[in-house]
Coordinates of C-alpha atoms in Angstrom, one line a residue:
M1 CA 25.4 -12.5 51.9
P2 CA 28.8 -13.0 50.2
R3 CA 31.8 -11.9 51.7
P4 CA 34.5 -11.0 49.5
G5 CA 38.5 -10.8 50.4
S6 CA 40.8 -8.1 48.6
G7 CA 41.6 -8.6 45.2
V8 CA 45.1 -9.7 44.0
A9 CA 45.6 -9.3 40.3
N10 CA 48.2 -11.6 37.9
P11 CA 51.6 -10.4 37.0
D12 CA 50.3 -9.6 33.9
G13 CA 47.5 -7.4 35.3
E14 CA 44.9 -9.2 33.1
L15 CA 43.0 -11.1 35.8
V16 CA 42.1 -10.7 39.2
I17 CA 41.3 -13.6 41.8
V18 CA 39.3 -12.8 44.7
P19 CA 38.5 -14.9 47.6
V20 CA 34.9 -15.4 48.7
S21 CA 33.5 -16.8 51.7
Q22 CA 29.5 -18.0 52.3
Y23 CA 27.8 -19.2 55.4
S24 CA 25.2 -21.8 54.2
F25 CA 21.9 -22.0 56.5
E26 CA 21.6 -25.2 54.8
T27 CA 24.5 -27.2 55.7
K28 CA 25.4 -24.8 58.5
K29 CA 29.0 -24.4 57.1
T30 CA 31.1 -22.0 55.5
N31 CA 32.0 -22.3 52.0
K32 CA 35.4 -20.8 50.3
T33 CA 35.8 -20.5 47.1
I34 CA 38.0 -17.9 44.4
Y35 CA 36.5 -16.3 41.8
I36 CA 38.8 -15.0 39.2
S37 CA 37.6 -12.1 36.5
P38 CA 39.4 -10.2 33.7
L39 CA 40.5 -6.5 34.7
D40 CA 39.3 -5.1 31.7
S41 CA 35.7 -6.2 32.0
T42 CA 32.5 -6.0 34.2
V43 CA 31.3 -10.0 32.8
N44 CA 30.5 -12.3 35.6
P45 CA 33.8 -14.0 37.1
I46 CA 34.0 -17.4 37.4
E47 CA 34.3 -19.7 40.4
F48 CA 36.9 -22.0 41.6
P49 CA 35.8 -24.0 44.6
L50 CA 38.5 -24.6 47.0
V51 CA 38.5 -27.9 48.1
N52 CA 39.3 -28.0 51.6
G53 CA 39.2 -24.2 52.3
G54 CA 42.9 -23.8 51.9
K55 CA 44.6 -20.3 50.6
A56 CA 45.3 -19.5 47.2
F57 CA 47.8 -17.0 45.2
W58 CA 49.5 -16.4 42.0
L59 CA 52.8 -18.1 41.1
D60 CA 52.9 -16.6 37.7
S61 CA 50.0 -15.0 34.9
R62 CA 48.9 -18.5 34.6
T63 CA 49.4 -20.5 37.8
L64 CA 47.8 -20.1 41.2
A65 CA 48.6 -22.1 44.1
H66 CA 46.4 -23.2 46.6
V67 CA 47.7 -24.6 50.4
V68 CA 45.7 -27.2 51.9
N69 CA 47.4 -28.0 55.6
E70 CA 50.9 -29.1 54.7
N71 CA 50.3 -29.4 51.0
I72 CA 50.8 -26.9 48.3
F73 CA 49.1 -27.7 44.7
A74 CA 49.7 -25.7 41.5
V75 CA 46.4 -25.0 39.5
T76 CA 47.6 -24.0 36.0
L77 CA 45.0 -21.8 34.3
D78 CA 44.3 -20.9 30.0
Y79 CA 43.2 -17.4 29.6
N80 CA 41.3 -17.1 26.1
A81 CA 41.1 -13.6 25.3
T82 CA 38.9 -14.3 22.1
A83 CA 36.7 -15.9 24.2
F84 CA 36.8 -13.5 26.5
A85 CA 36.4 -10.6 23.9
A86 CA 33.1 -12.5 22.6
G87 CA 31.6 -12.2 26.1
S88 CA 31.7 -16.3 26.8
S89 CA 31.7 -17.3 30.4
S90 CA 34.5 -19.6 29.3
F91 CA 37.2 -17.5 28.9
V92 CA 39.6 -19.1 31.9
R93 CA 39.7 -22.7 31.7
V94 CA 42.0 -25.5 33.6
P95 CA 43.8 -27.7 30.9
R96 CA 45.5 -30.2 33.4
A97 CA 44.4 -31.6 36.7
P98 CA 45.8 -29.5 39.7
Y99 CA 48.9 -31.3 40.7
L100 CA 51.1 -31.4 44.0
M101 CA 54.2 -29.4 44.1
G102 CA 55.6 -30.5 47.4
S103 CA 54.6 -30.9 51.1
F104 CA 55.5 -28.3 54.0
P105 CA 56.6 -30.4 56.8
I106 CA 54.1 -31.9 59.4
G107 CA 52.9 -29.6 61.7
S108 CA 54.4 -26.5 60.4
G109 CA 50.8 -24.7 59.9
P110 CA 52.3 -23.0 57.1
T111 CA 50.4 -19.3 56.7
N112 CA 51.2 -15.5 54.7
F113 CA 53.4 -16.7 51.6
K114 CA 55.2 -14.5 49.9
F115 CA 57.0 -14.7 46.4
T116 CA 60.1 -12.7 44.5
G117 CA 58.2 -13.2 41.1
S118 CA 61.0 -15.2 38.9
K119 CA 60.9 -19.0 37.7
K120 CA 62.9 -19.9 40.6
V121 CA 61.3 -18.2 43.5
H122 CA 62.0 -18.2 47.2
A123 CA 58.0 -18.8 49.2
S124 CA 58.4 -17.1 52.6
P125 CA 56.0 -19.1 54.2
N126 CA 55.4 -18.1 58.2
Q127 CA 55.5 -21.0 60.1
K128 CA 55.9 -22.3 63.9
D129 CA 59.2 -22.6 65.6
D130 CA 60.6 -26.1 64.5
L131 CA 59.1 -28.9 65.7
Q132 CA 56.2 -27.3 66.9
H133 CA 54.2 -30.6 66.4
I134 CA 55.9 -32.1 69.0
L135 CA 55.7 -29.7 71.7
D136 CA 52.0 -29.4 70.8
E137 CA 52.1 -33.0 71.7
K138 CA 54.0 -32.5 74.6
W139 CA 51.4 -29.3 75.8
E140 CA 48.5 -31.8 75.5
N141 CA 50.0 -34.6 77.4
R142 CA 51.4 -32.7 80.0
G143 CA 49.2 -33.5 82.8
N144 CA 47.6 -30.4 84.4
S145 CA 46.4 -26.8 83.1
A146 CA 48.8 -24.7 85.6
L147 CA 50.1 -21.8 83.4
V148 CA 53.2 -20.4 85.1
Y149 CA 55.3 -17.2 83.9
D150 CA 58.3 -15.7 84.7
E151 CA 57.7 -12.8 82.7
L152 CA 55.0 -10.3 82.1
F153 CA 52.5 -10.5 78.9
V154 CA 50.6 -13.1 80.1
R155 CA 47.4 -12.5 78.5
H156 CA 47.0 -10.9 75.1
W157 CA 43.2 -10.1 74.4
D158 CA 41.2 -13.5 74.7
E159 CA 44.4 -15.5 74.6
Y160 CA 47.2 -16.6 77.2
A161 CA 50.8 -16.1 76.2
T162 CA 52.4 -19.4 75.0
D163 CA 56.1 -20.7 74.0
K164 CA 54.2 -20.8 70.5
K165 CA 55.7 -18.0 68.7
T166 CA 55.5 -17.0 64.4
R167 CA 59.0 -17.4 62.8
L168 CA 60.0 -16.5 59.1
F169 CA 61.3 -19.4 56.6
S170 CA 62.4 -19.3 53.1
V171 CA 62.7 -22.1 50.5
E172 CA 62.7 -22.2 47.1
L173 CA 60.2 -23.1 44.4
N174 CA 61.4 -24.4 41.2
W175 CA 60.3 -24.0 37.3
K176 CA 61.2 -27.1 34.9
D177 CA 60.6 -27.2 31.4
D178 CA 58.5 -30.4 30.3
S179 CA 56.0 -31.8 27.8
L180 CA 53.1 -30.7 29.6
G181 CA 54.1 -27.4 29.4
G182 CA 56.5 -26.8 32.8
T183 CA 56.1 -27.8 36.3
W184 CA 56.8 -26.1 39.6
T185 CA 58.0 -28.0 42.9
L186 CA 58.5 -27.1 46.2
G187 CA 62.5 -27.3 47.7
T188 CA 63.1 -29.4 50.4
D189 CA 65.7 -27.0 52.1
Y190 CA 64.4 -24.9 54.7
F191 CA 66.3 -21.6 55.5
K192 CA 65.7 -20.4 59.1
V193 CA 66.5 -16.6 58.0
L194 CA 65.6 -15.7 61.7
E195 CA 67.8 -18.3 63.5
H196 CA 70.1 -17.4 66.5
T197 CA 67.4 -13.7 66.9
E198 CA 64.4 -13.5 69.2
H199 CA 62.6 -12.0 66.4
Y200 CA 59.1 -13.0 65.9
T201 CA 57.0 -11.9 63.0
P202 CA 54.1 -11.8 61.8
V203 CA 53.6 -10.1 65.2
E204 CA 50.7 -11.7 67.1
P205 CA 48.0 -11.5 67.1
F206 CA 47.0 -9.5 64.4
G207 CA 50.2 -9.6 61.9
G208 CA 50.1 -11.4 58.6
T209 CA 51.4 -10.3 55.3
D210 CA 52.0 -7.1 55.7
D211 CA 54.3 -7.5 58.3
F212 CA 57.3 -8.9 55.9
D213 CA 58.2 -8.1 52.7
V214 CA 60.7 -10.3 50.1
S215 CA 62.7 -8.2 47.0
Q216 CA 64.9 -10.8 44.8
E217 CA 67.5 -10.9 47.4
H218 CA 66.0 -9.8 50.5
I219 CA 63.1 -10.1 53.4
V220 CA 62.5 -7.1 55.3
Y221 CA 60.1 -7.4 58.4
T222 CA 58.8 -5.9 61.4
A223 CA 59.3 -7.6 64.7
K224 CA 59.1 -6.6 68.6
D225 CA 61.7 -5.0 70.0
P226 CA 63.3 -8.1 72.3
S227 CA 65.1 -5.5 74.3
V228 CA 62.3 -4.8 76.0
S229 CA 59.1 -5.8 77.7
G230 CA 56.1 -6.6 75.6
A231 CA 53.8 -5.8 78.3
T232 CA 55.0 -2.2 78.6
H233 CA 56.2 -1.2 75.3
T234 CA 54.7 -1.2 71.9
R235 CA 57.9 -0.7 69.9
Q236 CA 58.5 -2.6 66.8
N237 CA 61.6 -2.4 64.6
V238 CA 62.1 -2.8 61.2
Y239 CA 65.1 -5.3 60.0
I240 CA 65.9 -6.4 56.8
V241 CA 68.1 -9.9 56.3
P242 CA 68.8 -12.2 53.1
L243 CA 66.4 -14.5 51.4
K244 CA 68.3 -17.4 53.0
G245 CA 69.5 -15.9 56.1
G246 CA 73.1 -16.3 57.2
L247 CA 73.9 -13.3 58.4
V248 CA 72.8 -11.2 61.6
P249 CA 69.3 -8.9 60.6
R250 CA 70.4 -5.8 60.3
E251 CA 68.0 -2.8 61.8
L252 CA 66.7 0.0 59.9
T253 CA 64.8 1.9 62.5
T254 CA 66.0 4.2 64.9
G255 CA 65.6 1.5 68.1
H256 CA 63.7 4.6 69.6
Q257 CA 60.3 4.7 68.0
G258 CA 56.8 3.0 68.8
A259 CA 54.9 0.7 66.6
T260 CA 55.9 0.0 62.9
H261 CA 54.1 -2.0 60.6
S262 CA 53.2 -2.5 56.3
P263 CA 57.4 -2.6 55.0
V264 CA 57.4 -3.0 51.7
F265 CA 60.2 -2.7 49.1
S266 CA 60.1 -0.6 45.6
P267 CA 60.1 -2.8 42.6
D268 CA 64.0 -1.9 42.4
G269 CA 65.0 -3.2 45.5
R270 CA 66.6 0.0 46.3
W271 CA 63.9 1.7 48.9
V272 CA 62.2 0.2 51.8
A273 CA 59.5 2.1 53.3
W274 CA 56.8 1.4 56.3
A275 CA 54.5 3.3 58.4
E276 CA 56.1 4.2 61.9
M277 CA 54.9 5.6 65.2
A278 CA 56.9 8.2 67.2
E279 CA 56.2 7.5 70.8
D280 CA 56.9 4.0 72.5
G281 CA 54.0 2.6 74.2
Y282 CA 51.2 4.6 72.6
E283 CA 49.1 2.9 70.8
S284 CA 46.8 5.7 69.2
D285 CA 49.9 7.4 67.7
R286 CA 49.8 9.2 64.2
A287 CA 51.7 6.7 61.9
V288 CA 53.9 8.4 59.4
L289 CA 56.0 7.3 56.5
V290 CA 59.1 6.7 57.0
L291 CA 61.4 6.0 53.5
Y292 CA 65.0 4.3 53.8
D293 CA 67.5 4.4 51.3
L294 CA 69.6 1.3 51.1
K295 CA 71.9 2.4 48.5
T296 CA 72.8 5.1 51.0
N297 CA 71.4 4.0 54.4
K298 CA 69.4 7.7 54.6
R299 CA 66.0 7.7 56.4
W300 CA 63.7 10.1 55.5
Y301 CA 60.6 11.1 57.6
L302 CA 58.2 12.0 54.4
T303 CA 54.5 12.6 55.7
Q304 CA 55.4 14.2 58.8
E305 CA 53.5 17.3 58.0
W306 CA 50.5 15.4 56.5
D307 CA 47.5 15.0 59.3
Q308 CA 46.4 11.8 58.4
S309 CA 48.1 8.5 59.8
V310 CA 49.5 6.2 57.1
Q311 CA 47.8 2.6 57.3
S312 CA 49.4 0.8 53.8
I313 CA 52.0 1.6 51.8
E314 CA 52.5 0.5 47.8
F315 CA 55.1 1.3 45.3
A316 CA 54.1 2.3 41.4
N317 CA 55.3 0.1 39.2
D318 CA 55.7 2.0 36.4
G319 CA 59.3 1.7 35.8
D320 CA 59.9 5.0 37.5
G321 CA 63.1 4.4 39.5
S322 CA 64.4 8.0 39.6
N323 CA 61.4 9.3 41.4
P324 CA 58.9 6.8 42.6
T325 CA 55.3 7.3 43.3
V326 CA 53.7 6.0 46.3
F327 CA 50.7 5.0 47.3
V328 CA 49.1 5.1 50.9
T329 CA 45.9 4.5 52.2
A330 CA 44.8 6.3 55.0
S331 CA 41.7 7.6 56.8
E332 CA 40.0 11.3 56.4
H333 CA 36.6 11.9 56.9
A334 CA 35.5 8.6 58.0
Y335 CA 36.4 7.3 54.8
A336 CA 39.6 4.7 54.1
K337 CA 40.6 6.6 50.8
V338 CA 44.0 6.0 48.7
F339 CA 46.2 9.2 48.6
S340 CA 49.5 9.5 46.1
F341 CA 52.3 11.5 46.0
T342 CA 56.0 11.4 44.3
I343 CA 59.4 11.2 46.3
P344 CA 60.9 14.9 45.5
D345 CA 64.5 15.4 43.8
F346 CA 66.4 15.8 46.8
V347 CA 65.6 12.7 48.6
T348 CA 66.3 10.7 45.2
S349 CA 69.4 11.9 43.6
E350 CA 72.5 12.4 45.4
A351 CA 73.7 15.4 42.7
V352 CA 70.5 17.1 44.3
S353 CA 71.6 18.8 47.8
K354 CA 68.9 18.8 51.0
P355 CA 67.0 22.4 51.0
K356 CA 67.2 24.5 54.1
Q357 CA 63.5 24.1 54.4
P358 CA 62.5 21.3 52.5
K359 CA 59.2 20.7 50.9
F360 CA 57.7 17.2 51.5
P361 CA 55.2 15.9 49.7
T362 CA 51.5 16.4 50.7
P363 CA 49.5 13.1 49.3
K364 CA 46.9 13.6 47.3
A365 CA 43.5 11.6 47.4
I366 CA 42.7 9.1 44.5
T367 CA 39.4 7.8 46.0
H368 CA 36.7 9.5 47.9
S369 CA 34.3 6.9 49.3
G370 CA 34.2 3.7 50.8
S371 CA 36.7 2.0 52.6
V372 CA 39.3 0.8 50.5
H373 CA 42.0 -2.7 51.2
G374 CA 44.5 -4.1 49.3
V375 CA 45.7 -1.5 46.8
Q376 CA 48.3 -3.0 43.9
A377 CA 50.0 -1.4 41.6
L378 CA 50.3 -3.0 38.1
H379 CA 53.3 -2.8 35.8
N380 CA 50.7 -1.1 33.2
G381 CA 50.4 2.1 35.1
K382 CA 46.7 1.0 36.4
L383 CA 45.8 0.5 40.0
V384 CA 43.7 -2.7 41.4
F385 CA 42.1 -1.9 44.7
S386 CA 39.1 -3.1 46.9
R387 CA 36.4 -1.0 48.3
S388 CA 33.7 -1.7 50.7
S389 CA 31.2 0.6 51.9
Y390 CA 28.2 1.0 54.5
S391 CA 25.6 -0.7 52.0
G392 CA 27.7 -3.4 50.3
P393 CA 31.0 -5.9 50.3
H394 CA 34.2 -5.9 49.2
N395 CA 34.2 -5.7 45.0
V396 CA 37.4 -4.8 43.1
Y397 CA 37.7 -1.8 41.4
L398 CA 40.3 -0.4 38.6
A399 CA 41.7 3.0 38.1
S400 CA 43.2 3.7 34.7
G401 CA 44.6 6.8 32.8
V402 CA 47.4 7.7 34.9
S403 CA 48.6 11.5 34.8
K404 CA 51.3 13.0 37.0
A405 CA 51.5 16.9 38.0
D406 CA 52.7 18.4 40.5
G407 CA 54.7 15.4 42.5
N408 CA 50.9 13.7 42.4
V409 CA 49.1 11.4 40.4
S410 CA 45.9 11.3 39.2
F411 CA 43.3 8.9 37.3
T412 CA 40.9 9.8 34.5
R413 CA 39.0 6.7 35.0
V414 CA 37.7 4.6 38.0
E415 CA 35.4 1.6 37.0
R416 CA 34.1 -1.5 39.2
I417 CA 34.8 -4.6 37.7
T418 CA 33.2 -7.2 40.5
Q419 CA 29.5 -7.4 41.6
F420 CA 29.4 -9.1 44.9
G421 CA 26.4 -8.5 46.7
V422 CA 24.0 -7.1 43.5
K423 CA 21.9 -10.1 43.4
E424 CA 21.5 -10.6 47.3
L425 CA 20.7 -6.7 48.0
K426 CA 18.3 -6.3 45.0
G427 CA 15.2 -4.8 46.3
K428 CA 16.9 -4.2 49.5
P429 CA 18.1 -0.9 49.7
L430 CA 20.3 0.5 52.3
D431 CA 21.2 3.6 53.2
H432 CA 24.4 4.6 52.4
G433 CA 24.8 7.0 55.7
E434 CA 25.5 10.9 56.0
Q435 CA 27.9 13.3 57.0
F436 CA 27.4 16.1 59.8
W437 CA 29.5 18.5 60.7
F438 CA 29.4 21.7 63.5
K439 CA 31.8 24.0 65.1
G440 CA 33.8 22.8 67.9
A441 CA 35.1 24.8 70.8
E442 CA 38.7 25.5 69.6
K443 CA 38.9 28.7 67.0
G444 CA 35.7 27.5 65.7
R445 CA 37.6 24.6 64.1
D446 CA 34.9 22.0 61.8
V447 CA 34.3 18.6 64.0
Q448 CA 32.5 15.6 62.0

């Protein structure tokens, strides 16, 4: 059975890539590959094997980046819309051999990339601290297996805590026109945006690209509060810092909250949103959506009255900067759904004063089944997401026909783009599961 990841659309919203891993019982190995599919069709996607594994992501709408160990390659794509319309399986081809853009420092182990999306962009690879390969060598040759700690948090889950910490670095990716149609190159200057701080992000052991985001000018990230012990506190603060560092990171949280996650910028860079738990030390608290206005330095708790816990956040990419629409994922009735709401006028407009009893939005569900991940808003008003269920793996879906009413967004059409698992599950009917409810002891409430 293939194990697809979340689909990621290119900036133009035409194509989507899906990383897929599948174990082979013949070779006793897990094979990793990328599938590319048009977003306006259900034709079979094209497979691109990932040599030596690695990570792949979009540089622009016609270029994929492929990182293998410390090397980063560019893969140029040619999308033939005419061939696609005719039903040809050769709608995407590679007109030139993948080329090396550059190499990251030896031993850095870069992961978790994000880009600003312009021709001269900044990659924000998450790397281990400087000279980590030298520290690794010293560690392996230390001559004993003793571990000495002078502070708590000796062991996290199944790993002992060590001096290895993850940091954010930024580096430029440069584009140059040439006879080959243009070439990407990796810069050589690495900017230590978290230098002279005790901030480490993504937050281990589970943190990834959802722990930071980039705009054209800044990086926003979440990190453990360095002033308290990680063994007895769950507090994570949200900070903002210039892309190239050089300034002390500015905290956007109050410093009295619990854990935070999923910080994101709005497309115009004015707003930052994140999910926040109120109580420090409480790992199962409800996460509310916090909206921070970088223009006025005001902070809003928009889903405080909503009885769901925000998991991920995505701003609509429809050009409406006055009253942005926000998409969130949250669990409801055993399903991980997509919800939407529009930020109210008294939050976005300086001319509108805050009401004495403000009415905050109630997010409205867009999906009603399965488990949704990887929500991505496209510039054409469409929404891409991946959804799995008890009876099938992740598949890519496209929501279109957007309309706004009463502060909420709805879509008239949701179609499945990929068909992963269909062949393997043919003739193997799996039960979709069923819900059951009963009356609870407290005021006869319905309990699932």
